[in-house]
Amino acid sequence: QNHANLTWSIEGGRTRTGKLRPPVFGILRYIADAVDEIDGPEVYLVPTSIVYDQLHEVEAMTTEAYGAAKRPEDLRFLVRLARQQGHRLGRAYLDFGEPLPLRKRLEELRGDESGTGTEVERIALDVEHRINRATPVTPTAVVSLALLGADRSLSISEVLDTVQPLASYIAARNWAVAGAADLTNRSTIRWTLHQLVASGVVSVYDAGTEAVWGIVAEQHLVAAFYRNTAIHILVDRAMAEMALVAACESSGTVAPATVRDEALRLRELLKFEFLFSGRAQFEKELADEIRLIAPAEDPVDITRTYCADDVRRLLESADVLLAHLVLRPFLDAYHIVADRLAAYEDESFDEEAFLAECLEVGKQWELQRRIASAESRSMELFKTGLRLARHRELIDGSGGADVAKRRRQFADEIATATRRVNEIAELARAR
């Protein structure tokens, strides 16, 4: 009626991992109700992406993920935050996605029987997909990805060795880069490394023959936060790689249906972690990613069956492999949760104590190198893994008499996924 704009966060709060949080529906539902009641002009939902090179408050949030108590957001907190804002941490990037006509979309969904009753939820997910699509890749994200994937100090040339094929992939997918930065430019990468050193996320050692950069102890989750701002761009490719590896294990041949089914199983495993497209669109994106894995001069026919050895060679010769850089931290965290859950057999437990135990075991596994990085030792990731277990009725005594058996099967399923992602890591390392 007033023709005024309304701005709100569809996530309902700040992300604590760098990824877009699942949508909340309250305000959107009010708006949909208003559109139904008033016969007025079209109402457009404009997806808005705001991403930063770095943020002052990330370190505090990630400290909580290691089990620290949340600091009260009182006057002292506000004063400290205000002082922090005086120190520059790079740029902020504001981008807009494709507007969604709300009135028209509601009519379309109500005309589709499958959409009846879930219109607001589906529109919210559509908006979030459009936000992701509008979110550019920052140099901070790709440098963090390279350093986290290596989990050791790298020279600038080694960082570029990881970033350059990734930049080619990003260009092939037509994703925007923040500030139109050239991710293959040595100066861009060096400037980004210096910015991360200045904020204490990365350290540099330059007393030897060449400078090397590495993530500071206990700063892995901060680097992961920055990487995760671009992770939505890479998930589909990582899923395709994992599906191909899994399909190679089933027999001597790899059929398209097998690859699809393996990808759908992994999608089910990670559905609380990532914002996936609907099934039909997901399968299309999977096929597109498999085509991108193959070299342009020798394209893949995704409708035919291939020899498993040929598929392995396809992965070995791919310009870039991403599954270990993208999915391994999450699968490693889930592995810890599933392992501890199986150890309880059919016993119930206190969730807070269970999560504390996961942190302790996670530290042990980190020291033993049973997980690839300290970033998997995260309360946020453990909570999501526990949410998945609850969804599968493995908690709260709701699983029936065979809950101990199903907990072991759950642990085996995730152990298999981590083995496969480690296999991809070995393929990448052997290049």
Short mmCIF file of C-alpha atoms in Angstrom, two decimals:
data_model
loop_
_atom_site.label_atom_id
_atom_site.label_comp_id
_atom_site.label_asym_id
_atom_site.label_seq_id
_atom_site.Cartn_x
_atom_site.Cartn_y
_atom_site.Cartn_z
CA GLN A 1 0.00 0.00 0.00
CA ASN A 2 2.78 2.43 0.91
CA HIS A 3 5.08 1.37 -1.94
CA ALA A 4 7.96 1.20 0.56
CA ASN A 5 10.90 -1.16 0.46
CA LEU A 6 11.49 -3.67 3.23
CA THR A 7 14.92 -5.10 3.99
CA TRP A 8 15.51 -8.16 6.16
CA SER A 9 17.85 -11.12 6.54
CA ILE A 10 16.19 -14.24 5.20
CA GLU A 11 18.68 -16.31 7.23
CA GLY A 12 17.37 -14.84 10.47
CA GLY A 13 20.85 -14.25 11.87
CA ARG A 14 24.57 -14.15 11.19
CA THR A 15 26.31 -17.10 9.62
CA ARG A 16 28.79 -18.74 11.95
CA THR A 17 30.50 -20.80 9.27
CA GLY A 18 30.67 -18.46 6.26
CA LYS A 19 28.01 -20.46 4.39
CA LEU A 20 24.51 -19.19 3.82
CA ARG A 21 22.28 -20.39 6.64
CA PRO A 22 18.93 -22.11 5.99
CA PRO A 23 16.10 -19.60 5.52
CA VAL A 24 13.56 -18.65 8.15
CA PHE A 25 10.06 -18.00 6.90
CA GLY A 26 8.35 -15.58 9.30
CA ILE A 27 8.70 -12.24 7.52
CA LEU A 28 8.37 -13.81 4.09
CA ARG A 29 5.14 -15.47 5.19
CA TYR A 30 3.78 -12.10 6.38
CA ILE A 31 4.64 -10.57 3.01
CA ALA A 32 3.03 -13.44 1.12
CA ASP A 33 -0.13 -13.00 3.20
CA ALA A 34 -0.15 -9.27 2.44
CA VAL A 35 0.23 -9.95 -1.28
CA ASP A 36 -2.76 -12.29 -1.10
CA GLU A 37 -4.90 -9.73 0.71
CA ILE A 38 -4.09 -6.67 -1.39
CA ASP A 39 -4.79 -6.54 -5.10
CA GLY A 40 -1.85 -4.31 -5.89
CA PRO A 41 1.23 -4.22 -8.10
CA GLU A 42 3.81 -6.98 -8.29
CA VAL A 43 6.11 -7.35 -5.29
CA TYR A 44 9.70 -8.22 -6.10
CA LEU A 45 12.06 -10.06 -3.79
CA VAL A 46 15.56 -8.81 -4.58
CA PRO A 47 18.25 -11.28 -3.43
CA THR A 48 21.11 -9.32 -1.91
CA SER A 49 24.60 -10.65 -1.28
CA ILE A 50 27.04 -8.94 1.07
CA VAL A 51 30.45 -10.54 1.36
CA TYR A 52 33.63 -9.27 2.98
CA ASP A 53 37.33 -9.85 2.49
CA GLN A 54 37.57 -10.30 6.27
CA LEU A 55 35.49 -9.58 9.36
CA HIS A 56 36.57 -8.62 12.87
CA GLU A 57 33.97 -10.75 14.65
CA VAL A 58 34.81 -14.02 12.87
CA GLU A 59 37.51 -14.98 15.36
CA ALA A 60 35.10 -14.66 18.29
CA MET A 61 32.51 -16.82 16.53
CA THR A 62 35.02 -19.50 15.64
CA THR A 63 36.37 -19.55 19.19
CA GLU A 64 32.86 -20.53 20.26
CA ALA A 65 32.97 -23.34 17.70
CA TYR A 66 35.95 -24.76 19.62
CA GLY A 67 33.76 -24.91 22.71
CA ALA A 68 34.30 -21.50 24.33
CA ALA A 69 31.32 -19.81 25.96
CA LYS A 70 29.66 -17.08 23.95
CA ARG A 71 30.51 -13.60 25.19
CA PRO A 72 27.50 -11.49 26.18
CA GLU A 73 26.71 -8.81 23.61
CA ASP A 74 26.60 -6.05 26.20
CA LEU A 75 27.88 -2.47 26.24
CA ARG A 76 31.48 -3.64 26.64
CA PHE A 77 31.05 -5.85 23.58
CA LEU A 78 29.68 -2.94 21.55
CA VAL A 79 32.56 -0.65 22.56
CA ARG A 80 35.14 -3.30 21.65
CA LEU A 81 33.42 -3.97 18.33
CA ALA A 82 33.29 -0.25 17.54
CA ARG A 83 37.02 0.07 18.19
CA GLN A 84 37.75 -2.90 15.96
CA GLN A 85 35.91 -1.31 13.07
CA GLY A 86 38.56 1.40 13.00
CA HIS A 87 41.03 -1.14 11.63
CA ARG A 88 40.52 -1.80 7.95
CA LEU A 89 40.19 -5.46 6.91
CA GLY A 90 39.75 -5.17 3.17
CA ARG A 91 36.61 -4.49 1.20
CA ALA A 92 32.91 -5.27 1.36
CA TYR A 93 31.12 -6.40 -1.81
CA LEU A 94 27.43 -5.74 -2.42
CA ASP A 95 25.71 -7.60 -5.25
CA PHE A 96 22.12 -8.22 -6.28
CA GLY A 97 20.64 -11.39 -7.72
CA GLU A 98 17.79 -11.82 -10.17
CA PRO A 99 14.60 -10.36 -8.63
CA LEU A 100 11.79 -12.82 -7.96
CA PRO A 101 8.20 -11.66 -8.68
CA LEU A 102 6.39 -12.86 -5.57
CA ARG A 103 2.79 -12.60 -6.73
CA LYS A 104 3.51 -14.42 -9.97
CA ARG A 105 5.56 -17.13 -8.25
CA LEU A 106 2.84 -17.78 -5.67
CA GLU A 107 0.31 -18.26 -8.46
CA GLU A 108 2.63 -20.66 -10.29
CA LEU A 109 3.24 -22.79 -7.21
CA ARG A 110 -0.44 -22.91 -6.30
CA GLY A 111 -1.20 -24.10 -9.80
CA ASP A 112 1.19 -27.00 -9.23
CA GLU A 113 -0.22 -29.66 -6.90
CA SER A 114 3.26 -30.53 -5.62
CA GLY A 115 3.74 -26.93 -4.49
CA THR A 116 0.53 -26.57 -2.53
CA GLY A 117 1.15 -25.76 1.13
CA THR A 118 4.90 -25.24 0.72
CA GLU A 119 4.89 -22.09 -1.40
CA VAL A 120 6.69 -19.88 1.10
CA GLU A 121 9.35 -22.49 1.86
CA ARG A 122 10.08 -23.06 -1.83
CA ILE A 123 10.24 -19.35 -2.56
CA ALA A 124 12.64 -18.84 0.36
CA LEU A 125 14.95 -21.54 -0.99
CA ASP A 126 14.76 -20.00 -4.45
CA VAL A 127 15.78 -16.64 -2.99
CA GLU A 128 18.75 -18.21 -1.23
CA HIS A 129 19.86 -19.93 -4.43
CA ARG A 130 19.75 -16.54 -6.14
CA ILE A 131 21.75 -14.98 -3.31
CA ASN A 132 24.40 -17.67 -3.73
CA ARG A 133 24.41 -17.13 -7.47
CA ALA A 134 25.01 -13.40 -6.93
CA THR A 135 27.80 -13.93 -4.39
CA PRO A 136 31.23 -13.37 -5.96
CA VAL A 137 34.39 -15.29 -5.18
CA THR A 138 36.88 -13.28 -3.14
CA PRO A 139 40.65 -13.69 -3.34
CA THR A 140 40.55 -14.32 0.42
CA ALA A 141 38.29 -17.32 -0.16
CA VAL A 142 40.51 -19.00 -2.75
CA VAL A 143 43.74 -18.35 -0.82
CA SER A 144 42.13 -19.78 2.32
CA LEU A 145 41.02 -22.79 0.28
CA ALA A 146 44.57 -23.40 -0.92
CA LEU A 147 46.14 -23.10 2.54
CA LEU A 148 43.47 -25.22 4.25
CA GLY A 149 43.73 -27.92 1.61
CA ALA A 150 47.48 -28.19 2.02
CA ASP A 151 47.41 -27.83 5.83
CA ARG A 152 51.05 -26.79 5.69
CA SER A 153 52.96 -23.68 4.76
CA LEU A 154 53.14 -22.87 1.06
CA SER A 155 55.26 -20.60 -1.06
CA ILE A 156 53.41 -18.11 -3.22
CA SER A 157 54.14 -20.30 -6.25
CA GLU A 158 52.52 -23.27 -4.51
CA VAL A 159 49.48 -21.18 -3.64
CA LEU A 160 49.22 -20.14 -7.29
CA ASP A 161 49.53 -23.78 -8.39
CA THR A 162 46.29 -24.48 -6.50
CA VAL A 163 44.53 -21.23 -7.35
CA GLN A 164 45.22 -21.08 -11.09
CA PRO A 165 43.27 -24.21 -12.14
CA LEU A 166 40.57 -23.20 -9.67
CA ALA A 167 40.37 -19.80 -11.35
CA SER A 168 39.95 -21.52 -14.72
CA TYR A 169 37.12 -23.60 -13.30
CA ILE A 170 35.43 -20.51 -11.85
CA ALA A 171 35.69 -18.80 -15.23
CA ALA A 172 34.24 -21.86 -16.98
CA ARG A 173 31.28 -21.74 -14.62
CA ASN A 174 30.84 -17.98 -15.28
CA TRP A 175 31.05 -17.08 -11.61
CA ALA A 176 31.95 -13.50 -10.75
CA VAL A 177 35.14 -12.64 -8.89
CA ALA A 178 34.88 -9.87 -6.30
CA GLY A 179 36.23 -6.58 -7.56
CA ALA A 180 36.97 -8.26 -10.92
CA ALA A 181 40.26 -9.40 -9.38
CA ASP A 182 42.58 -11.61 -11.40
CA LEU A 183 43.01 -14.73 -9.28
CA THR A 184 45.95 -15.87 -11.38
CA ASN A 185 47.86 -12.65 -10.80
CA ARG A 186 50.81 -13.05 -8.45
CA SER A 187 50.34 -9.56 -7.01
CA THR A 188 46.69 -10.27 -6.17
CA ILE A 189 47.61 -13.43 -4.28
CA ARG A 190 50.55 -11.77 -2.53
CA TRP A 191 48.35 -8.84 -1.41
CA THR A 192 45.73 -11.27 -0.08
CA LEU A 193 48.35 -13.22 1.85
CA HIS A 194 49.70 -10.01 3.38
CA GLN A 195 46.18 -9.01 4.44
CA LEU A 196 45.67 -12.37 6.13
CA VAL A 197 49.02 -12.02 7.89
CA ALA A 198 48.07 -8.55 9.10
CA SER A 199 44.86 -9.90 10.66
CA GLY A 200 46.64 -12.80 12.35
CA VAL A 201 45.00 -15.60 10.37
CA VAL A 202 48.16 -16.51 8.45
CA SER A 203 51.83 -16.37 9.43
CA VAL A 204 54.78 -15.90 7.10
CA TYR A 205 58.30 -17.28 7.47
CA ASP A 206 60.78 -15.48 5.25
CA ALA A 207 64.19 -16.24 6.76
CA GLY A 208 64.91 -19.09 4.34
CA THR A 209 65.38 -19.17 0.59
CA GLU A 210 61.77 -18.11 -0.05
CA ALA A 211 58.83 -16.90 2.00
CA VAL A 212 56.21 -19.46 3.00
CA TRP A 213 52.74 -18.80 4.37
CA GLY A 214 50.66 -21.02 6.63
CA ILE A 215 47.55 -20.82 8.78
CA VAL A 216 48.25 -19.88 12.39
CA ALA A 217 47.42 -22.47 15.04
CA GLU A 218 43.77 -22.24 16.16
CA GLN A 219 42.95 -20.04 13.16
CA HIS A 220 41.78 -22.83 10.87
CA LEU A 221 38.11 -22.10 11.50
CA VAL A 222 38.66 -18.43 10.67
CA ALA A 223 40.24 -19.40 7.35
CA ALA A 224 37.42 -21.91 6.82
CA PHE A 225 34.86 -19.14 7.35
CA TYR A 226 36.41 -17.14 4.50
CA ARG A 227 36.69 -20.20 2.27
CA ASN A 228 33.06 -21.06 2.93
CA THR A 229 31.88 -17.76 1.48
CA ALA A 230 32.64 -19.31 -1.91
CA ILE A 231 32.04 -22.97 -1.15
CA HIS A 232 28.61 -23.05 -2.81
CA ILE A 233 30.36 -22.57 -6.15
CA LEU A 234 32.45 -25.70 -5.67
CA VAL A 235 30.09 -28.19 -4.04
CA ASP A 236 28.55 -29.56 -7.25
CA ARG A 237 31.99 -30.28 -8.72
CA ALA A 238 33.09 -31.97 -5.51
CA MET A 239 29.93 -34.09 -5.49
CA ALA A 240 30.57 -35.17 -9.08
CA GLU A 241 34.12 -36.27 -8.25
CA MET A 242 32.92 -38.27 -5.26
CA ALA A 243 30.14 -39.90 -7.27
CA LEU A 244 32.60 -40.99 -9.96
CA VAL A 245 34.98 -42.50 -7.40
CA ALA A 246 32.10 -44.33 -5.70
CA ALA A 247 30.70 -45.61 -8.99
CA CYS A 248 34.10 -47.06 -9.91
CA GLU A 249 33.93 -49.31 -6.85
CA SER A 250 30.68 -51.04 -7.72
CA SER A 251 31.88 -53.02 -10.76
CA GLY A 252 34.23 -52.88 -13.71
CA THR A 253 31.95 -50.45 -15.51
CA VAL A 254 30.43 -47.10 -14.63
CA ALA A 255 26.86 -46.49 -15.77
CA PRO A 256 25.23 -43.03 -15.70
CA ALA A 257 22.53 -44.28 -13.33
CA THR A 258 25.17 -45.51 -10.88
CA VAL A 259 26.90 -42.13 -10.83
CA ARG A 260 23.57 -40.40 -10.31
CA ASP A 261 22.58 -42.73 -7.47
CA GLU A 262 25.91 -42.30 -5.70
CA ALA A 263 25.61 -38.51 -5.96
CA LEU A 264 22.09 -38.64 -4.55
CA ARG A 265 23.28 -40.75 -1.61
CA LEU A 266 25.99 -38.22 -0.83
CA ARG A 267 23.46 -35.40 -1.25
CA GLU A 268 21.30 -37.10 1.37
CA LEU A 269 24.30 -37.34 3.70
CA LEU A 270 25.13 -33.64 3.34
CA LYS A 271 21.65 -32.17 2.98
CA PHE A 272 21.83 -30.30 6.29
CA GLU A 273 25.20 -28.82 5.35
CA PHE A 274 24.65 -27.42 1.87
CA LEU A 275 21.85 -25.76 -0.05
CA PHE A 276 21.24 -28.20 -2.91
CA SER A 277 18.97 -27.64 -5.88
CA GLY A 278 15.85 -29.73 -6.40
CA ARG A 279 16.48 -33.25 -7.63
CA ALA A 280 15.94 -32.62 -11.34
CA GLN A 281 18.14 -29.52 -11.33
CA PHE A 282 20.73 -31.29 -9.18
CA GLU A 283 20.99 -34.12 -11.70
CA LYS A 284 21.41 -31.61 -14.52
CA GLU A 285 24.15 -29.79 -12.60
CA LEU A 286 25.84 -33.12 -11.89
CA ALA A 287 25.93 -33.92 -15.60
CA ASP A 288 27.31 -30.46 -16.38
CA GLU A 289 30.09 -30.92 -13.83
CA ILE A 290 31.07 -34.30 -15.24
CA ARG A 291 31.35 -32.71 -18.67
CA LEU A 292 33.64 -30.04 -17.22
CA ILE A 293 35.92 -32.66 -15.67
CA ALA A 294 36.70 -34.06 -19.11
CA PRO A 295 39.09 -32.17 -21.40
CA ALA A 296 37.45 -30.14 -24.15
CA GLU A 297 39.24 -32.14 -26.85
CA ASP A 298 37.86 -35.44 -25.51
CA PRO A 299 34.32 -34.75 -24.23
CA VAL A 300 32.38 -37.25 -22.14
CA ASP A 301 29.09 -38.72 -23.31
CA ILE A 302 27.14 -38.81 -20.06
CA THR A 303 24.53 -41.17 -21.54
CA ARG A 304 26.90 -44.10 -22.08
CA THR A 305 28.59 -46.61 -19.81
CA TYR A 306 32.37 -46.37 -19.38
CA CYS A 307 35.04 -48.72 -18.14
CA ALA A 308 35.94 -47.97 -14.51
CA ASP A 309 39.62 -47.65 -15.44
CA ASP A 310 38.73 -44.96 -17.99
CA VAL A 311 36.81 -43.03 -15.34
CA ARG A 312 39.76 -43.22 -12.96
CA ARG A 313 42.05 -41.93 -15.70
CA LEU A 314 39.57 -39.12 -16.31
CA LEU A 315 39.89 -38.05 -12.68
CA GLU A 316 43.66 -38.43 -12.72
CA SER A 317 43.93 -36.12 -15.73
CA ALA A 318 41.41 -33.51 -14.54
CA ASP A 319 42.70 -29.94 -14.42
CA VAL A 320 41.54 -29.56 -10.84
CA LEU A 321 40.14 -31.84 -8.14
CA LEU A 322 38.07 -30.21 -5.43
CA ALA A 323 36.34 -32.80 -3.26
CA HIS A 324 39.12 -32.96 -0.66
CA LEU A 325 39.29 -29.16 -0.52
CA VAL A 326 35.53 -28.74 -0.18
CA LEU A 327 33.90 -31.79 1.41
CA ARG A 328 36.60 -33.41 3.54
CA PRO A 329 36.34 -31.01 6.51
CA PHE A 330 32.62 -31.72 6.84
CA LEU A 331 32.93 -35.47 6.34
CA ASP A 332 35.77 -35.66 8.86
CA ALA A 333 33.61 -33.87 11.44
CA TYR A 334 30.69 -36.19 10.72
CA HIS A 335 33.08 -39.13 11.05
CA ILE A 336 33.92 -38.08 14.61
CA VAL A 337 30.23 -37.74 15.49
CA ALA A 338 29.32 -41.10 13.95
CA ASP A 339 32.26 -42.86 15.59
CA ARG A 340 31.30 -41.57 19.04
CA LEU A 341 27.65 -42.36 18.41
CA ALA A 342 28.47 -45.96 17.47
CA ALA A 343 30.56 -46.28 20.64
CA TYR A 344 27.42 -45.64 22.69
CA GLU A 345 25.75 -48.62 20.98
CA ASP A 346 22.07 -48.34 21.99
CA GLU A 347 22.59 -46.05 24.99
CA SER A 348 21.08 -42.58 25.30
CA PHE A 349 23.32 -39.65 26.22
CA ASP A 350 23.42 -36.01 27.19
CA GLU A 351 23.87 -33.98 24.02
CA GLU A 352 26.05 -31.29 25.57
CA ALA A 353 28.40 -33.87 27.06
CA PHE A 354 28.43 -35.75 23.77
CA LEU A 355 29.49 -32.65 21.83
CA ALA A 356 32.21 -31.94 24.39
CA GLU A 357 33.46 -35.49 23.90
CA CYS A 358 33.49 -34.95 20.14
CA LEU A 359 35.72 -31.90 20.64
CA GLU A 360 38.11 -33.93 22.77
CA VAL A 361 38.23 -36.87 20.38
CA GLY A 362 38.52 -34.44 17.49
CA LYS A 363 41.66 -32.99 19.05
CA GLN A 364 43.04 -36.50 19.47
CA TRP A 365 42.29 -37.37 15.85
CA GLU A 366 43.83 -34.10 14.73
CA LEU A 367 47.06 -34.93 16.57
CA GLN A 368 47.00 -38.44 15.11
CA ARG A 369 46.30 -37.04 11.63
CA ARG A 370 43.13 -39.12 11.43
CA ILE A 371 41.43 -35.95 10.27
CA ALA A 372 43.01 -33.71 7.68
CA SER A 373 42.62 -30.36 9.42
CA ALA A 374 41.81 -28.69 12.71
CA GLU A 375 38.79 -27.06 11.08
CA SER A 376 36.88 -30.34 11.40
CA ARG A 377 37.08 -29.98 15.17
CA SER A 378 34.12 -27.64 15.21
CA MET A 379 31.07 -27.50 17.45
CA GLU A 380 29.04 -26.13 14.53
CA LEU A 381 29.90 -29.10 12.32
CA PHE A 382 29.35 -31.58 15.15
CA LYS A 383 25.89 -30.14 15.77
CA THR A 384 24.99 -30.57 12.11
CA GLY A 385 26.26 -34.14 12.16
CA LEU A 386 24.14 -34.80 15.22
CA ARG A 387 21.16 -33.24 13.47
CA LEU A 388 21.64 -35.71 10.62
CA ALA A 389 21.80 -38.59 13.10
CA ARG A 390 18.60 -37.39 14.74
CA HIS A 391 16.92 -37.17 11.34
CA ARG A 392 17.83 -40.83 10.85
CA GLU A 393 16.31 -41.68 14.23
CA LEU A 394 19.63 -42.63 15.81
CA ILE A 395 19.15 -40.46 18.92
CA ASP A 396 16.60 -39.99 21.70
CA GLY A 397 15.71 -43.67 21.88
CA SER A 398 13.46 -43.35 18.83
CA GLY A 399 15.35 -45.80 16.66
CA GLY A 400 13.92 -49.07 17.94
CA ALA A 401 15.69 -52.23 19.02
CA ASP A 402 18.26 -52.17 16.22
CA VAL A 403 19.59 -48.68 16.95
CA ALA A 404 23.08 -49.96 17.86
CA LYS A 405 23.33 -51.74 14.52
CA ARG A 406 22.12 -48.71 12.60
CA ARG A 407 24.54 -46.44 14.45
CA ARG A 408 27.39 -48.70 13.31
CA GLN A 409 26.04 -48.62 9.76
CA PHE A 410 25.91 -44.83 9.94
CA ALA A 411 29.54 -44.75 11.06
CA ASP A 412 30.51 -47.15 8.27
CA GLU A 413 28.72 -45.02 5.68
CA ILE A 414 30.59 -41.89 6.70
CA ALA A 415 33.89 -43.77 7.00
CA THR A 416 33.41 -44.89 3.40
CA ALA A 417 32.77 -41.32 2.29
CA THR A 418 35.90 -40.08 4.08
CA ARG A 419 37.95 -42.87 2.51
CA ARG A 420 36.75 -41.78 -0.92
CA VAL A 421 37.48 -38.12 -0.33
CA ASN A 422 40.96 -39.07 0.89
CA GLU A 423 41.42 -41.07 -2.30
CA ILE A 424 40.69 -37.93 -4.30
CA ALA A 425 43.20 -36.06 -2.14
CA GLU A 426 45.83 -38.65 -3.04
CA LEU A 427 45.00 -38.28 -6.74
CA ALA A 428 45.47 -34.52 -6.42
CA ARG A 429 48.74 -34.94 -4.51
CA ALA A 430 50.13 -37.36 -7.10
CA ARG A 431 49.95 -34.79 -9.89
#
